[in-house]
Amino acid sequence: MSTAEPQLRVFDNPEALARAAAEEFLRRATAKAEAGQLFAVCLAGGSTPKGLYGRLAEAPYGNKIPWSRVAIFWGDERTVPPDHPDSNFAVADGALLYRVPIPAANVHRIEGEQPNPAEAAASYEEGLRRFFGIRAGELPRFDLVFLGLGADGHTASLFPGSEALAETRRLVVAPWVEQLGTYRVSLTCPVFNNAACIMFIVTGAEKADILRRVFKATGEDPPLPAQLIRPQDGELLWYVDREAAGAL
Ligand code: 6PG
């Protein structure tokens, strides 16, 4: 199967980017609902997607998205409780989830509060297998995955130099992140690369250099984590604002 070429869209500002990303979410969720299927979406962590999450809750998107047919997952989570300000769940819950009529059973958060992150990863993996009805050796296929980009080229909680980058068997891992001095829980490259569509969302001048490095033709050695994200049979969208695109 071909690996799709990245499709880059540059927006004047984060608000325009958030509107376009919300439009894409609405279009894809509606198409799945009309086909009588659930729309399985994987949310990104960090601060960049906050604008998108807020737009998804507001008109004209919040009242049009078929929330009862949307299943929400996360690409990664910090090892903190769900009400902690650093929690990726808390960010999405505060900006979006508590504002829309999505059934609680459709929200599948990673249990960052678990004392043993490896158990949180294993439990999340079991939940993915159950939801997607997959057996050992099979991969879940998300309809849409949102990802952010760190200034060091990490995405989700896949950081440069991490053993998690080479994981080919497990769906979810709990790597020690040396750069942060903490554990994280993260989906793995095979899961991301089995998605129907991946959308990176990158804004701000502080991301211009790393975006240039990710996009430059001669890949880095070793590749940056974000360069390992290439859906095998899906679309790869880069939604960036003009400031982040400043060095392209
Ligand atoms: C996280 C994210 C991480 C994030 C990037 C960018 O849990 O922090 O998964 O990969 O997307 O670090 O973060 P910002 O959007 O805050 O710049």
PDB file of C-alpha atoms and ligand atoms in Angstrom:
ATOM      1  CA  MET A   1       0.000   0.000   0.000  1.00  0.00           C
ATOM      2  CA  SER A   2       1.214   3.465  -0.790  1.00  0.00           C
ATOM      3  CA  THR A   3       2.278   5.876   1.907  1.00  0.00           C
ATOM      4  CA  ALA A   4       0.461   9.120   1.270  1.00  0.00           C
ATOM      5  CA  GLU A   5       2.484  12.252   0.615  1.00  0.00           C
ATOM      6  CA  PRO A   6       2.050  14.872   3.369  1.00  0.00           C
ATOM      7  CA  GLN A   7      -0.567  17.503   2.480  1.00  0.00           C
ATOM      8  CA  LEU A   8       0.485  20.881   3.900  1.00  0.00           C
ATOM      9  CA  ARG A   9      -2.078  23.649   4.486  1.00  0.00           C
ATOM     10  CA  VAL A  10      -0.912  27.014   5.798  1.00  0.00           C
ATOM     11  CA  PHE A  11      -3.448  29.252   7.565  1.00  0.00           C
ATOM     12  CA  ASP A  12      -3.182  32.954   8.313  1.00  0.00           C
ATOM     13  CA  ASN A  13      -3.668  32.393  12.052  1.00  0.00           C
ATOM     14  CA  PRO A  14      -4.597  29.728  14.670  1.00  0.00           C
ATOM     15  CA  GLU A  15      -8.295  30.687  14.527  1.00  0.00           C
ATOM     16  CA  ALA A  16      -8.511  30.014  10.793  1.00  0.00           C
ATOM     17  CA  LEU A  17      -6.650  26.741  11.328  1.00  0.00           C
ATOM     18  CA  ALA A  18      -9.043  25.695  14.123  1.00  0.00           C
ATOM     19  CA  ARG A  19     -12.074  26.420  11.916  1.00  0.00           C
ATOM     20  CA  ALA A  20     -10.666  24.368   9.034  1.00  0.00           C
ATOM     21  CA  ALA A  21      -9.779  21.475  11.339  1.00  0.00           C
ATOM     22  CA  ALA A  22     -13.266  21.583  12.881  1.00  0.00           C
ATOM     23  CA  GLU A  23     -14.741  21.534   9.375  1.00  0.00           C
ATOM     24  CA  GLU A  24     -12.711  18.422   8.597  1.00  0.00           C
ATOM     25  CA  PHE A  25     -13.859  16.780  11.837  1.00  0.00           C
ATOM     26  CA  LEU A  26     -17.518  17.580  11.026  1.00  0.00           C
ATOM     27  CA  ARG A  27     -17.224  16.313   7.446  1.00  0.00           C
ATOM     28  CA  ARG A  28     -15.641  13.019   8.434  1.00  0.00           C
ATOM     29  CA  ALA A  29     -17.861  12.415  11.474  1.00  0.00           C
ATOM     30  CA  THR A  30     -20.988  13.083   9.397  1.00  0.00           C
ATOM     31  CA  ALA A  31     -19.867  10.727   6.642  1.00  0.00           C
ATOM     32  CA  LYS A  32     -19.316   7.903   9.147  1.00  0.00           C
ATOM     33  CA  ALA A  33     -22.637   8.564  10.904  1.00  0.00           C
ATOM     34  CA  GLU A  34     -24.474   8.531   7.557  1.00  0.00           C
ATOM     35  CA  ALA A  35     -22.840   5.151   6.905  1.00  0.00           C
ATOM     36  CA  GLY A  36     -24.204   3.960  10.257  1.00  0.00           C
ATOM     37  CA  GLN A  37     -20.742   3.730  11.780  1.00  0.00           C
ATOM     38  CA  LEU A  38     -18.997   5.249  14.787  1.00  0.00           C
ATOM     39  CA  PHE A  39     -16.380   7.950  14.106  1.00  0.00           C
ATOM     40  CA  ALA A  40     -13.266   6.980  16.057  1.00  0.00           C
ATOM     41  CA  VAL A  41     -11.107  10.038  16.693  1.00  0.00           C
ATOM     42  CA  CYS A  42      -7.852  10.280  18.651  1.00  0.00           C
ATOM     43  CA  LEU A  43      -7.154  13.619  20.314  1.00  0.00           C
ATOM     44  CA  ALA A  44      -3.759  15.262  20.705  1.00  0.00           C
ATOM     45  CA  GLY A  45      -2.366  16.565  23.968  1.00  0.00           C
ATOM     46  CA  GLY A  46      -0.542  19.789  24.671  1.00  0.00           C
ATOM     47  CA  SER A  47      -1.873  23.318  24.310  1.00  0.00           C
ATOM     48  CA  THR A  48      -2.060  23.809  20.534  1.00  0.00           C
ATOM     49  CA  PRO A  49      -5.326  21.880  20.018  1.00  0.00           C
ATOM     50  CA  LYS A  50      -7.212  23.913  22.685  1.00  0.00           C
ATOM     51  CA  GLY A  51      -8.467  26.324  20.006  1.00  0.00           C
ATOM     52  CA  LEU A  52      -9.757  23.448  17.897  1.00  0.00           C
ATOM     53  CA  TYR A  53     -11.471  21.784  20.867  1.00  0.00           C
ATOM     54  CA  GLY A  54     -13.237  25.026  21.701  1.00  0.00           C
ATOM     55  CA  ARG A  55     -14.400  25.473  18.092  1.00  0.00           C
ATOM     56  CA  LEU A  56     -15.769  21.919  17.993  1.00  0.00           C
ATOM     57  CA  ALA A  57     -17.995  22.771  20.970  1.00  0.00           C
ATOM     58  CA  GLU A  58     -19.370  25.936  19.408  1.00  0.00           C
ATOM     59  CA  ALA A  59     -21.722  26.710  16.504  1.00  0.00           C
ATOM     60  CA  PRO A  60     -21.716  25.838  13.662  1.00  0.00           C
ATOM     61  CA  TYR A  61     -19.846  22.649  14.591  1.00  0.00           C
ATOM     62  CA  GLY A  62     -20.972  21.740  18.108  1.00  0.00           C
ATOM     63  CA  ASN A  63     -24.631  21.586  17.125  1.00  0.00           C
ATOM     64  CA  LYS A  64     -24.012  19.701  13.861  1.00  0.00           C
ATOM     65  CA  ILE A  65     -21.487  17.016  14.843  1.00  0.00           C
ATOM     66  CA  PRO A  66     -23.334  13.710  15.528  1.00  0.00           C
ATOM     67  CA  TRP A  67     -21.820  13.350  19.015  1.00  0.00           C
ATOM     68  CA  SER A  68     -23.690  10.135  19.825  1.00  0.00           C
ATOM     69  CA  ARG A  69     -21.783   8.566  16.897  1.00  0.00           C
ATOM     70  CA  VAL A  70     -18.361   9.906  17.938  1.00  0.00           C
ATOM     71  CA  ALA A  71     -15.875   7.861  20.014  1.00  0.00           C
ATOM     72  CA  ILE A  72     -13.061   9.859  21.578  1.00  0.00           C
ATOM     73  CA  PHE A  73      -9.618   8.472  22.404  1.00  0.00           C
ATOM     74  CA  TRP A  74      -6.268  10.079  23.232  1.00  0.00           C
ATOM     75  CA  GLY A  75      -2.889   9.579  21.569  1.00  0.00           C
ATOM     76  CA  ASP A  76      -1.090   9.974  24.866  1.00  0.00           C
ATOM     77  CA  GLU A  77      -1.482  11.053  28.471  1.00  0.00           C
ATOM     78  CA  ARG A  78       0.601  12.394  31.268  1.00  0.00           C
ATOM     79  CA  THR A  79       0.904  10.364  34.491  1.00  0.00           C
ATOM     80  CA  VAL A  80      -1.423  12.671  36.423  1.00  0.00           C
ATOM     81  CA  PRO A  81      -5.069  12.471  37.559  1.00  0.00           C
ATOM     82  CA  PRO A  82      -7.800  13.424  35.067  1.00  0.00           C
ATOM     83  CA  ASP A  83      -8.516  16.696  36.888  1.00  0.00           C
ATOM     84  CA  HIS A  84      -4.880  17.807  36.892  1.00  0.00           C
ATOM     85  CA  PRO A  85      -4.116  20.883  34.737  1.00  0.00           C
ATOM     86  CA  ASP A  86      -1.405  18.886  32.894  1.00  0.00           C
ATOM     87  CA  SER A  87      -3.859  16.122  31.962  1.00  0.00           C
ATOM     88  CA  ASN A  88      -4.580  15.878  28.232  1.00  0.00           C
ATOM     89  CA  PHE A  89      -8.020  14.578  29.157  1.00  0.00           C
ATOM     90  CA  ALA A  90      -8.631  17.632  31.369  1.00  0.00           C
ATOM     91  CA  VAL A  91      -7.730  19.990  28.511  1.00  0.00           C
ATOM     92  CA  ALA A  92     -10.199  18.351  26.113  1.00  0.00           C
ATOM     93  CA  ASP A  93     -12.843  17.928  28.817  1.00  0.00           C
ATOM     94  CA  GLY A  94     -12.702  21.597  29.802  1.00  0.00           C
ATOM     95  CA  ALA A  95     -12.712  22.961  26.239  1.00  0.00           C
ATOM     96  CA  LEU A  96     -15.021  20.459  24.562  1.00  0.00           C
ATOM     97  CA  LEU A  97     -16.390  17.350  26.230  1.00  0.00           C
ATOM     98  CA  TYR A  98     -18.446  18.869  29.034  1.00  0.00           C
ATOM     99  CA  ARG A  99     -19.978  21.301  26.475  1.00  0.00           C
ATOM    100  CA  VAL A 100     -21.338  18.714  23.993  1.00  0.00           C
ATOM    101  CA  PRO A 101     -23.836  15.834  24.334  1.00  0.00           C
ATOM    102  CA  ILE A 102     -21.327  13.027  23.885  1.00  0.00           C
ATOM    103  CA  PRO A 103     -22.260   9.871  25.815  1.00  0.00           C
ATOM    104  CA  ALA A 104     -19.795   9.163  28.645  1.00  0.00           C
ATOM    105  CA  ALA A 105     -19.370   5.621  27.269  1.00  0.00           C
ATOM    106  CA  ASN A 106     -17.957   7.150  24.079  1.00  0.00           C
ATOM    107  CA  VAL A 107     -15.092   8.853  25.928  1.00  0.00           C
ATOM    108  CA  HIS A 108     -12.090   6.551  26.376  1.00  0.00           C
ATOM    109  CA  ARG A 109      -9.470   8.304  28.449  1.00  0.00           C
ATOM    110  CA  ILE A 110      -6.050   6.927  29.401  1.00  0.00           C
ATOM    111  CA  GLU A 111      -5.886   6.399  33.191  1.00  0.00           C
ATOM    112  CA  GLY A 112      -2.916   8.629  33.887  1.00  0.00           C
ATOM    113  CA  GLU A 113      -3.661   8.429  37.593  1.00  0.00           C
ATOM    114  CA  GLN A 114      -2.704   4.744  37.754  1.00  0.00           C
ATOM    115  CA  PRO A 115       0.308   4.281  40.112  1.00  0.00           C
ATOM    116  CA  ASN A 116       1.828   1.895  37.563  1.00  0.00           C
ATOM    117  CA  PRO A 117       1.912   3.539  34.086  1.00  0.00           C
ATOM    118  CA  ALA A 118       2.590   0.152  32.443  1.00  0.00           C
ATOM    119  CA  GLU A 119      -0.732  -1.076  33.819  1.00  0.00           C
ATOM    120  CA  ALA A 120      -2.466   2.031  32.470  1.00  0.00           C
ATOM    121  CA  ALA A 121      -0.941   1.267  29.050  1.00  0.00           C
ATOM    122  CA  ALA A 122      -2.002  -2.391  29.179  1.00  0.00           C
ATOM    123  CA  SER A 123      -5.514  -1.439  30.268  1.00  0.00           C
ATOM    124  CA  TYR A 124      -5.815   1.111  27.458  1.00  0.00           C
ATOM    125  CA  GLU A 125      -4.553  -1.432  24.961  1.00  0.00           C
ATOM    126  CA  GLU A 126      -7.210  -3.890  26.135  1.00  0.00           C
ATOM    127  CA  GLY A 127      -9.827  -1.182  25.707  1.00  0.00           C
ATOM    128  CA  LEU A 128      -8.649  -0.485  22.152  1.00  0.00           C
ATOM    129  CA  ARG A 129      -8.828  -4.186  21.280  1.00  0.00           C
ATOM    130  CA  ARG A 130     -12.325  -4.422  22.723  1.00  0.00           C
ATOM    131  CA  PHE A 131     -13.629  -1.290  20.994  1.00  0.00           C
ATOM    132  CA  PHE A 132     -12.154  -2.108  17.565  1.00  0.00           C
ATOM    133  CA  GLY A 133     -12.842  -5.844  17.904  1.00  0.00           C
ATOM    134  CA  ILE A 134      -9.250  -6.775  17.090  1.00  0.00           C
ATOM    135  CA  ARG A 135      -7.140  -9.777  18.060  1.00  0.00           C
ATOM    136  CA  ALA A 136      -3.414 -10.077  18.832  1.00  0.00           C
ATOM    137  CA  GLY A 137      -1.350  -8.876  15.888  1.00  0.00           C
ATOM    138  CA  GLU A 138      -4.140  -6.666  14.539  1.00  0.00           C
ATOM    139  CA  LEU A 139      -4.161  -2.867  14.666  1.00  0.00           C
ATOM    140  CA  PRO A 140      -6.973  -0.415  15.445  1.00  0.00           C
ATOM    141  CA  ARG A 141      -7.801   1.960  12.590  1.00  0.00           C
ATOM    142  CA  PHE A 142      -8.743   5.437  13.745  1.00  0.00           C
ATOM    143  CA  ASP A 143     -10.783   7.554  11.348  1.00  0.00           C
ATOM    144  CA  LEU A 144      -8.938  10.705  12.408  1.00  0.00           C
ATOM    145  CA  VAL A 145      -5.898  11.245  14.626  1.00  0.00           C
ATOM    146  CA  PHE A 146      -4.842  14.707  15.783  1.00  0.00           C
ATOM    147  CA  LEU A 147      -1.173  15.106  16.688  1.00  0.00           C
ATOM    148  CA  GLY A 148       0.951  17.991  17.892  1.00  0.00           C
ATOM    149  CA  LEU A 149       4.651  18.619  17.313  1.00  0.00           C
ATOM    150  CA  GLY A 150       7.153  19.360  20.070  1.00  0.00           C
ATOM    151  CA  ALA A 151      10.098  21.692  19.485  1.00  0.00           C
ATOM    152  CA  ASP A 152      12.399  18.614  19.629  1.00  0.00           C
ATOM    153  CA  GLY A 153      10.356  16.768  17.010  1.00  0.00           C
ATOM    154  CA  HIS A 154       8.412  14.563  19.429  1.00  0.00           C
ATOM    155  CA  THR A 155       4.776  13.785  18.867  1.00  0.00           C
ATOM    156  CA  ALA A 156       2.304  12.218  21.265  1.00  0.00           C
ATOM    157  CA  SER A 157       4.716  10.935  23.923  1.00  0.00           C
ATOM    158  CA  LEU A 158       7.180   9.528  21.404  1.00  0.00           C
ATOM    159  CA  PHE A 159      10.369  11.447  22.151  1.00  0.00           C
ATOM    160  CA  PRO A 160      13.748  11.445  20.371  1.00  0.00           C
ATOM    161  CA  GLY A 161      15.902   8.508  21.525  1.00  0.00           C
ATOM    162  CA  SER A 162      12.987   6.655  23.114  1.00  0.00           C
ATOM    163  CA  GLU A 163      12.752   2.873  22.844  1.00  0.00           C
ATOM    164  CA  ALA A 164       9.038   3.432  22.230  1.00  0.00           C
ATOM    165  CA  LEU A 165       9.897   4.613  18.706  1.00  0.00           C
ATOM    166  CA  ALA A 166      10.899   1.079  17.732  1.00  0.00           C
ATOM    167  CA  GLU A 167       7.854  -0.651  19.265  1.00  0.00           C
ATOM    168  CA  THR A 168       6.179  -2.834  16.642  1.00  0.00           C
ATOM    169  CA  ARG A 169       4.076  -5.222  18.747  1.00  0.00           C
ATOM    170  CA  ARG A 170       2.293  -3.281  21.492  1.00  0.00           C
ATOM    171  CA  LEU A 171      -0.431  -0.718  20.773  1.00  0.00           C
ATOM    172  CA  VAL A 172       0.220   1.342  23.913  1.00  0.00           C
ATOM    173  CA  VAL A 173       3.439   1.811  25.898  1.00  0.00           C
ATOM    174  CA  ALA A 174       4.494   3.636  29.056  1.00  0.00           C
ATOM    175  CA  PRO A 175       7.969   4.993  28.296  1.00  0.00           C
ATOM    176  CA  TRP A 176      10.244   6.794  30.758  1.00  0.00           C
ATOM    177  CA  VAL A 177      10.807  10.217  29.148  1.00  0.00           C
ATOM    178  CA  GLU A 178      14.342  11.265  30.087  1.00  0.00           C
ATOM    179  CA  GLN A 179      13.806  14.782  28.743  1.00  0.00           C
ATOM    180  CA  LEU A 180      10.963  15.321  31.235  1.00  0.00           C
ATOM    181  CA  GLY A 181      12.027  13.025  34.085  1.00  0.00           C
ATOM    182  CA  THR A 182       8.664  11.290  34.064  1.00  0.00           C
ATOM    183  CA  TYR A 183       6.699   8.404  32.613  1.00  0.00           C
ATOM    184  CA  ARG A 184       4.112   8.968  29.918  1.00  0.00           C
ATOM    185  CA  VAL A 185       1.508   6.679  28.303  1.00  0.00           C
ATOM    186  CA  SER A 186       1.410   6.738  24.496  1.00  0.00           C
ATOM    187  CA  LEU A 187       0.032   4.981  21.461  1.00  0.00           C
ATOM    188  CA  THR A 188       2.770   3.564  19.260  1.00  0.00           C
ATOM    189  CA  CYS A 189       3.799   4.276  15.661  1.00  0.00           C
ATOM    190  CA  PRO A 190       2.071   1.198  14.195  1.00  0.00           C
ATOM    191  CA  VAL A 191      -1.254   2.395  15.637  1.00  0.00           C
ATOM    192  CA  PHE A 192      -0.852   5.938  14.360  1.00  0.00           C
ATOM    193  CA  ASN A 193       0.328   4.686  10.956  1.00  0.00           C
ATOM    194  CA  ASN A 194      -2.758   2.495  10.574  1.00  0.00           C
ATOM    195  CA  ALA A 195      -5.087   5.508  10.787  1.00  0.00           C
ATOM    196  CA  ALA A 196      -7.280   6.608   7.880  1.00  0.00           C
ATOM    197  CA  CYS A 197      -6.202  10.203   8.441  1.00  0.00           C
ATOM    198  CA  ILE A 198      -3.589  11.898  10.597  1.00  0.00           C
ATOM    199  CA  MET A 199      -3.720  15.653  11.102  1.00  0.00           C
ATOM    200  CA  PHE A 200      -0.759  17.429  12.682  1.00  0.00           C
ATOM    201  CA  ILE A 201      -1.687  20.817  14.118  1.00  0.00           C
ATOM    202  CA  VAL A 202       1.265  23.198  14.536  1.00  0.00           C
ATOM    203  CA  THR A 203       1.186  26.903  15.352  1.00  0.00           C
ATOM    204  CA  GLY A 204       3.594  29.589  16.490  1.00  0.00           C
ATOM    205  CA  ALA A 205       6.998  30.912  15.450  1.00  0.00           C
ATOM    206  CA  GLU A 206       8.647  28.703  18.081  1.00  0.00           C
ATOM    207  CA  LYS A 207       7.777  25.670  15.929  1.00  0.00           C
ATOM    208  CA  ALA A 208       9.175  27.097  12.662  1.00  0.00           C
ATOM    209  CA  ASP A 209      12.610  25.498  12.978  1.00  0.00           C
ATOM    210  CA  ILE A 210      11.393  22.034  13.906  1.00  0.00           C
ATOM    211  CA  LEU A 211       8.766  22.134  11.158  1.00  0.00           C
ATOM    212  CA  ARG A 212      11.530  22.965   8.652  1.00  0.00           C
ATOM    213  CA  ARG A 213      13.557  20.002   9.956  1.00  0.00           C
ATOM    214  CA  VAL A 214      10.563  17.661   9.719  1.00  0.00           C
ATOM    215  CA  PHE A 215       9.796  18.710   6.163  1.00  0.00           C
ATOM    216  CA  LYS A 216      13.304  19.007   4.727  1.00  0.00           C
ATOM    217  CA  ALA A 217      13.835  16.480   1.967  1.00  0.00           C
ATOM    218  CA  THR A 218      16.966  14.865   3.393  1.00  0.00           C
ATOM    219  CA  GLY A 219      15.565  13.140   6.450  1.00  0.00           C
ATOM    220  CA  GLU A 220      17.470  13.304   9.716  1.00  0.00           C
ATOM    221  CA  ASP A 221      19.426  10.361  11.028  1.00  0.00           C
ATOM    222  CA  PRO A 222      17.933   9.102  13.266  1.00  0.00           C
ATOM    223  CA  PRO A 223      14.588  10.357  11.995  1.00  0.00           C
ATOM    224  CA  LEU A 224      12.672  12.748  14.196  1.00  0.00           C
ATOM    225  CA  PRO A 225       9.718  10.987  15.875  1.00  0.00           C
ATOM    226  CA  ALA A 226       7.251  13.063  13.850  1.00  0.00           C
ATOM    227  CA  GLN A 227       8.961  11.832  10.661  1.00  0.00           C
ATOM    228  CA  LEU A 228       8.062   8.263  11.618  1.00  0.00           C
ATOM    229  CA  ILE A 229       4.360   9.103  11.391  1.00  0.00           C
ATOM    230  CA  ARG A 230       3.353   8.158   7.842  1.00  0.00           C
ATOM    231  CA  PRO A 231      -0.053   6.423   7.509  1.00  0.00           C
ATOM    232  CA  GLN A 232       0.382   3.296   5.398  1.00  0.00           C
ATOM    233  CA  ASP A 233      -3.082   3.558   3.883  1.00  0.00           C
ATOM    234  CA  GLY A 234      -4.397   6.966   4.819  1.00  0.00           C
ATOM    235  CA  GLU A 235      -3.991  10.709   4.560  1.00  0.00           C
ATOM    236  CA  LEU A 236      -1.298  12.781   6.270  1.00  0.00           C
ATOM    237  CA  LEU A 237      -2.405  16.381   6.779  1.00  0.00           C
ATOM    238  CA  TRP A 238      -0.254  19.162   8.227  1.00  0.00           C
ATOM    239  CA  TYR A 239      -2.366  22.101   9.344  1.00  0.00           C
ATOM    240  CA  VAL A 240       0.031  24.889  10.296  1.00  0.00           C
ATOM    241  CA  ASP A 241      -0.257  28.635  10.766  1.00  0.00           C
ATOM    242  CA  ARG A 242       1.854  31.202   8.924  1.00  0.00           C
ATOM    243  CA  GLU A 243       4.182  31.728  11.891  1.00  0.00           C
ATOM    244  CA  ALA A 244       5.026  28.015  12.179  1.00  0.00           C
ATOM    245  CA  ALA A 245       5.509  27.845   8.405  1.00  0.00           C
ATOM    246  CA  GLY A 246       7.930  30.767   8.491  1.00  0.00           C
ATOM    247  CA  ALA A 247      11.033  28.645   7.718  1.00  0.00           C
ATOM    248  CA  LEU A 248       9.533  26.348   5.080  1.00  0.00           C
TER     249      LEU A 248
HETATM  250  C1  6PG B   1       1.575  16.094  25.037  1.00  0.00           C
HETATM  251  C2  6PG B   1       1.384  15.951  23.559  1.00  0.00           C
HETATM  252  C3  6PG B   1       2.627  16.422  22.858  1.00  0.00           C
HETATM  253  C4  6PG B   1       2.289  17.777  22.278  1.00  0.00           C
HETATM  254  C5  6PG B   1       3.532  18.505  21.840  1.00  0.00           C
HETATM  255  C6  6PG B   1       3.199  19.932  21.406  1.00  0.00           C
HETATM  256  O1  6PG B   1       1.043  15.272  25.779  1.00  0.00           O
HETATM  257  O2  6PG B   1       2.225  17.085  25.413  1.00  0.00           O
HETATM  258  O3  6PG B   1       0.978  14.772  23.178  1.00  0.00           O
HETATM  259  O4  6PG B   1       3.074  15.575  21.844  1.00  0.00           O
HETATM  260  O5  6PG B   1       1.408  17.603  21.170  1.00  0.00           O
HETATM  261  O6  6PG B   1       4.416  18.544  22.941  1.00  0.00           O
HETATM  262  O7  6PG B   1       2.687  20.602  22.536  1.00  0.00           O
HETATM  263  P1  6PG B   1       2.087  22.090  22.428  1.00  0.00           P
HETATM  264  O8  6PG B   1       0.877  21.989  21.548  1.00  0.00           O
HETATM  265  O9  6PG B   1       1.733  22.452  23.840  1.00  0.00           O
HETATM  266  O10 6PG B   1       3.182  22.942  21.811  1.00  0.00           O
END
